[in-house]
Amino acid sequence: MMEQTQTGHRATVTIPNSLGLHLRPASQLVKIASKYEKCDVFLTKDGQSINAKSIMGVIMLAAEQGSELILEANGEGSEEAIRELVALIESGFGET
Amino acid sequence: MVSPISELNEPLKVEELLSRKARDWDLVQVAGRDGLSNVIYTPEINRPGLALAGYYEVFSAERIQLIYLASLTPETRQQVIRQTFAFHIPCVIVTTDLEIAEELITTCDALQIPLLRTSLTTSLFQADLSHFLERRLAPAWTVHGVMMDVFGMGVLIQGRSGVGKSECGLELIERGHRLIADDVVVIRRISKNQLIAETPPNIGYHMEIRGIGIIDVELLYGVRAVREESPINLRVMMEPWDPMKEYERLGLNDRESILFECSVAEYVLPVEPGRNIAKLIEVAALTQRLEDQGINVAREFDRRIMEAIQRKQTTRRPFTAIDRLPRP
């Protein structure tokens, strides 16, 4: 479910794949987030928030299967960015 | 544009206290195993004194409680336990290996409050615990950049993506300096005007180098090339050379910038093909080190020049290190 914020959009997602957010999924996520140059994208897990355009940042979260992530995008194209990222995560990054 | 800053608020659970400090502090869990995920929110510690005398109006229940009840009479003890544990307490610690009252153990088990014991004396333990909590619970953020220890000075290198921060970090490592963090830097404000930078969890000393992939700096360069944390002594902003912009040429101006409410010296280094940024960062670190010792070379130099002008004679040796030696 996407909701609108004062500066952009936000959504909460659950990691579906059994290996969690490891290197390959993280790079897929970063690749998409980085497409939105005029938009800041954050990923939050357990109060830790990171820049979703950095592979190392995403890796730092070490998000396991079933963990809840808050996606937030502020700026131009935030709605599209969130929609695309949610779709990627919900697809399980092509993993099981 | 420098990438956005994110907050880092990892909750401190009692289990982390045990896993990190059990050995240093000789901490043993006595009761309340089910409460290990209790969260400690405040760096302050409570030693209930007034509470033991029955005064609970200002009882700071949210803190770790250092208590000793065995010396009380059984009636008083029961009353104190009843009143104290009516509050939501995260953790109870008994110091100096003092005797632990049986009721305390049963109460902590029943209410799922970890009860720990240490052999350290109260004063020693309280000082260590307080120091640990102040650091661990200090406000923290992550920023985008590279953190290096250059000649013992903590340098935070920032600039937009693709400006060459990581390559510059590698060059500094080659030159014998130490990496603290690449890409994600954890910054903690440990006191009013002091920031420290730390290696981020889960990432360690891995770096992402475009065209190559992920490398492990510690594996490639050895243990002398890395460091876990460092104070932040200066900040270097790397930016593409802008011919319209005026860069610092004298060093007479104040370099202060504000980072998380702390003042940090800032050096703006324009990047251009052929400029060896790593070398410039070394010079910036050394210059700042002199500055921190109270020596501003540009101002000293200026003073010399003014003196020479006044005396109407040229000076052969304008200011060298020898001039700073104490004279008899």
Short mmCIF file of N, CA, C and O in Angstrom, two decimals, chain A residues 23 37 40-42 46-51 53-62, chain B residues 1 3-11 142 183-184 200-203 206-208 214:
data_model
loop_
_atom_site.label_atom_id
_atom_site.label_comp_id
_atom_site.label_asym_id
_atom_site.label_seq_id
_atom_site.Cartn_x
_atom_site.Cartn_y
_atom_site.Cartn_z
N LEU A 23 23.53 -9.68 -1.84
CA LEU A 23 24.20 -8.82 -2.81
C LEU A 23 23.43 -8.60 -4.11
O LEU A 23 23.24 -7.46 -4.55
N GLU A 37 17.02 10.16 -10.62
CA GLU A 37 18.08 11.08 -10.23
C GLU A 37 17.59 12.26 -9.41
O GLU A 37 18.32 12.80 -8.59
N ASP A 40 15.21 11.51 -3.83
CA ASP A 40 15.95 10.81 -2.78
C ASP A 40 15.16 9.58 -2.36
O ASP A 40 13.97 9.71 -2.07
N VAL A 41 15.80 8.45 -2.30
CA VAL A 41 15.07 7.24 -1.89
C VAL A 41 15.73 6.65 -0.63
O VAL A 41 16.94 6.46 -0.59
N PHE A 42 14.91 6.43 0.37
CA PHE A 42 15.41 5.85 1.63
C PHE A 42 14.78 4.51 1.89
O PHE A 42 13.64 4.26 1.51
N ASP A 46 13.92 -1.34 11.19
CA ASP A 46 14.15 -1.25 12.65
C ASP A 46 14.79 0.08 13.05
O ASP A 46 15.74 0.11 13.84
N GLY A 47 14.30 1.18 12.50
CA GLY A 47 14.82 2.49 12.90
C GLY A 47 16.12 2.87 12.21
O GLY A 47 16.61 3.98 12.36
N GLN A 48 16.69 1.98 11.43
CA GLN A 48 17.90 2.31 10.68
C GLN A 48 17.48 2.69 9.28
O GLN A 48 16.84 1.91 8.59
N SER A 49 17.89 3.88 8.88
CA SER A 49 17.47 4.33 7.58
C SER A 49 18.70 4.57 6.71
O SER A 49 19.70 5.12 7.16
N ILE A 50 18.65 4.13 5.47
CA ILE A 50 19.81 4.26 4.58
C ILE A 50 19.37 4.79 3.21
O ILE A 50 18.21 4.77 2.86
N ASN A 51 20.36 5.24 2.46
CA ASN A 51 20.15 5.72 1.11
C ASN A 51 20.03 4.52 0.17
O ASN A 51 20.97 3.74 0.04
N LYS A 53 20.23 4.25 -2.82
CA LYS A 53 21.05 4.27 -4.03
C LYS A 53 22.47 3.75 -3.78
O LYS A 53 23.33 3.83 -4.65
N SER A 54 22.70 3.27 -2.57
CA SER A 54 24.03 2.76 -2.23
C SER A 54 23.96 1.27 -1.92
O SER A 54 23.23 0.85 -1.02
N ILE A 55 24.70 0.46 -2.67
CA ILE A 55 24.70 -0.99 -2.44
C ILE A 55 25.11 -1.30 -1.01
O ILE A 55 24.47 -2.06 -0.29
N MET A 56 26.19 -0.64 -0.56
CA MET A 56 26.69 -0.90 0.79
C MET A 56 25.64 -0.54 1.84
O MET A 56 25.50 -1.22 2.85
N GLY A 57 24.93 0.55 1.60
CA GLY A 57 23.88 0.96 2.53
C GLY A 57 22.82 -0.13 2.65
O GLY A 57 22.45 -0.55 3.74
N VAL A 58 22.36 -0.61 1.50
CA VAL A 58 21.31 -1.63 1.49
C VAL A 58 21.81 -2.91 2.17
O VAL A 58 21.10 -3.53 2.96
N ILE A 59 23.06 -3.25 1.91
CA ILE A 59 23.65 -4.44 2.52
C ILE A 59 23.71 -4.30 4.04
O ILE A 59 23.49 -5.23 4.80
N MET A 60 23.98 -3.07 4.50
CA MET A 60 24.12 -2.83 5.94
C MET A 60 22.85 -3.25 6.69
O MET A 60 22.92 -3.69 7.83
N LEU A 61 21.71 -3.09 6.06
CA LEU A 61 20.45 -3.42 6.74
C LEU A 61 20.33 -4.93 7.00
O LEU A 61 19.63 -5.33 7.92
N ALA A 62 20.99 -5.74 6.20
CA ALA A 62 20.92 -7.20 6.34
C ALA A 62 19.48 -7.66 6.55
O ALA A 62 19.16 -8.35 7.52
N MET B 1 26.01 17.99 -5.27
CA MET B 1 25.09 17.72 -4.15
C MET B 1 25.58 16.50 -3.38
O MET B 1 25.93 15.48 -3.95
N SER B 3 24.87 13.38 -0.98
CA SER B 3 23.70 12.52 -0.79
C SER B 3 23.05 12.70 0.58
O SER B 3 23.68 13.17 1.52
N PRO B 4 21.80 12.34 0.68
CA PRO B 4 21.05 12.58 1.90
C PRO B 4 21.61 11.84 3.11
O PRO B 4 22.30 10.84 2.97
N ILE B 5 21.28 12.37 4.24
CA ILE B 5 21.77 11.84 5.51
C ILE B 5 20.66 11.00 6.13
O ILE B 5 19.50 11.35 6.05
N SER B 6 21.02 9.90 6.73
CA SER B 6 20.00 9.07 7.33
C SER B 6 20.27 8.86 8.81
O SER B 6 21.41 8.82 9.23
N GLU B 7 19.20 8.70 9.53
CA GLU B 7 19.36 8.45 10.96
C GLU B 7 19.63 6.98 11.22
O GLU B 7 19.17 6.11 10.49
N LEU B 8 20.35 6.72 12.26
CA LEU B 8 20.67 5.35 12.61
C LEU B 8 20.32 5.17 14.07
O LEU B 8 21.01 5.63 14.95
N ASN B 9 19.21 4.55 14.33
CA ASN B 9 18.80 4.36 15.72
C ASN B 9 18.59 2.89 16.01
O ASN B 9 17.49 2.41 16.06
N GLU B 10 19.68 2.21 16.16
CA GLU B 10 19.58 0.80 16.45
C GLU B 10 19.29 0.65 17.93
O GLU B 10 20.07 1.09 18.75
N PRO B 11 18.17 0.01 18.30
CA PRO B 11 17.86 -0.09 19.72
C PRO B 11 18.90 -0.93 20.47
O PRO B 11 19.41 -1.91 19.93
N THR B 142 24.05 7.96 9.29
CA THR B 142 24.97 7.47 8.26
C THR B 142 25.04 8.53 7.19
O THR B 142 24.04 9.15 6.85
N ASP B 183 31.81 4.48 1.40
CA ASP B 183 30.42 4.61 0.95
C ASP B 183 29.46 4.97 2.08
O ASP B 183 28.86 6.03 2.06
N VAL B 184 29.32 4.07 3.07
CA VAL B 184 28.44 4.37 4.20
C VAL B 184 29.32 4.61 5.43
O VAL B 184 30.05 3.74 5.85
N PRO B 200 30.80 0.72 9.36
CA PRO B 200 29.40 0.31 9.47
C PRO B 200 29.24 -1.19 9.71
O PRO B 200 30.07 -1.97 9.25
N PRO B 201 28.18 -1.57 10.43
CA PRO B 201 27.94 -3.00 10.66
C PRO B 201 27.66 -3.70 9.33
O PRO B 201 27.18 -3.07 8.39
N ASN B 202 27.96 -4.97 9.25
CA ASN B 202 27.70 -5.84 8.09
C ASN B 202 28.57 -5.54 6.87
O ASN B 202 28.72 -6.38 6.00
N ILE B 203 29.09 -4.33 6.76
CA ILE B 203 29.86 -3.99 5.56
C ILE B 203 31.35 -4.16 5.80
O ILE B 203 32.08 -4.66 4.95
N HIS B 206 34.68 -3.64 3.17
CA HIS B 206 34.43 -3.93 1.76
C HIS B 206 34.22 -2.62 1.02
O HIS B 206 33.67 -1.66 1.56
N MET B 207 34.69 -2.61 -0.22
CA MET B 207 34.50 -1.42 -1.05
C MET B 207 33.92 -1.86 -2.38
O MET B 207 34.21 -2.95 -2.86
N GLU B 208 33.11 -0.99 -2.93
CA GLU B 208 32.55 -1.26 -4.26
C GLU B 208 33.31 -0.39 -5.25
O GLU B 208 33.27 0.83 -5.18
N ILE B 214 33.25 -5.86 -5.83
CA ILE B 214 33.46 -5.72 -4.40
C ILE B 214 34.88 -6.19 -4.04
O ILE B 214 35.29 -7.27 -4.47
#
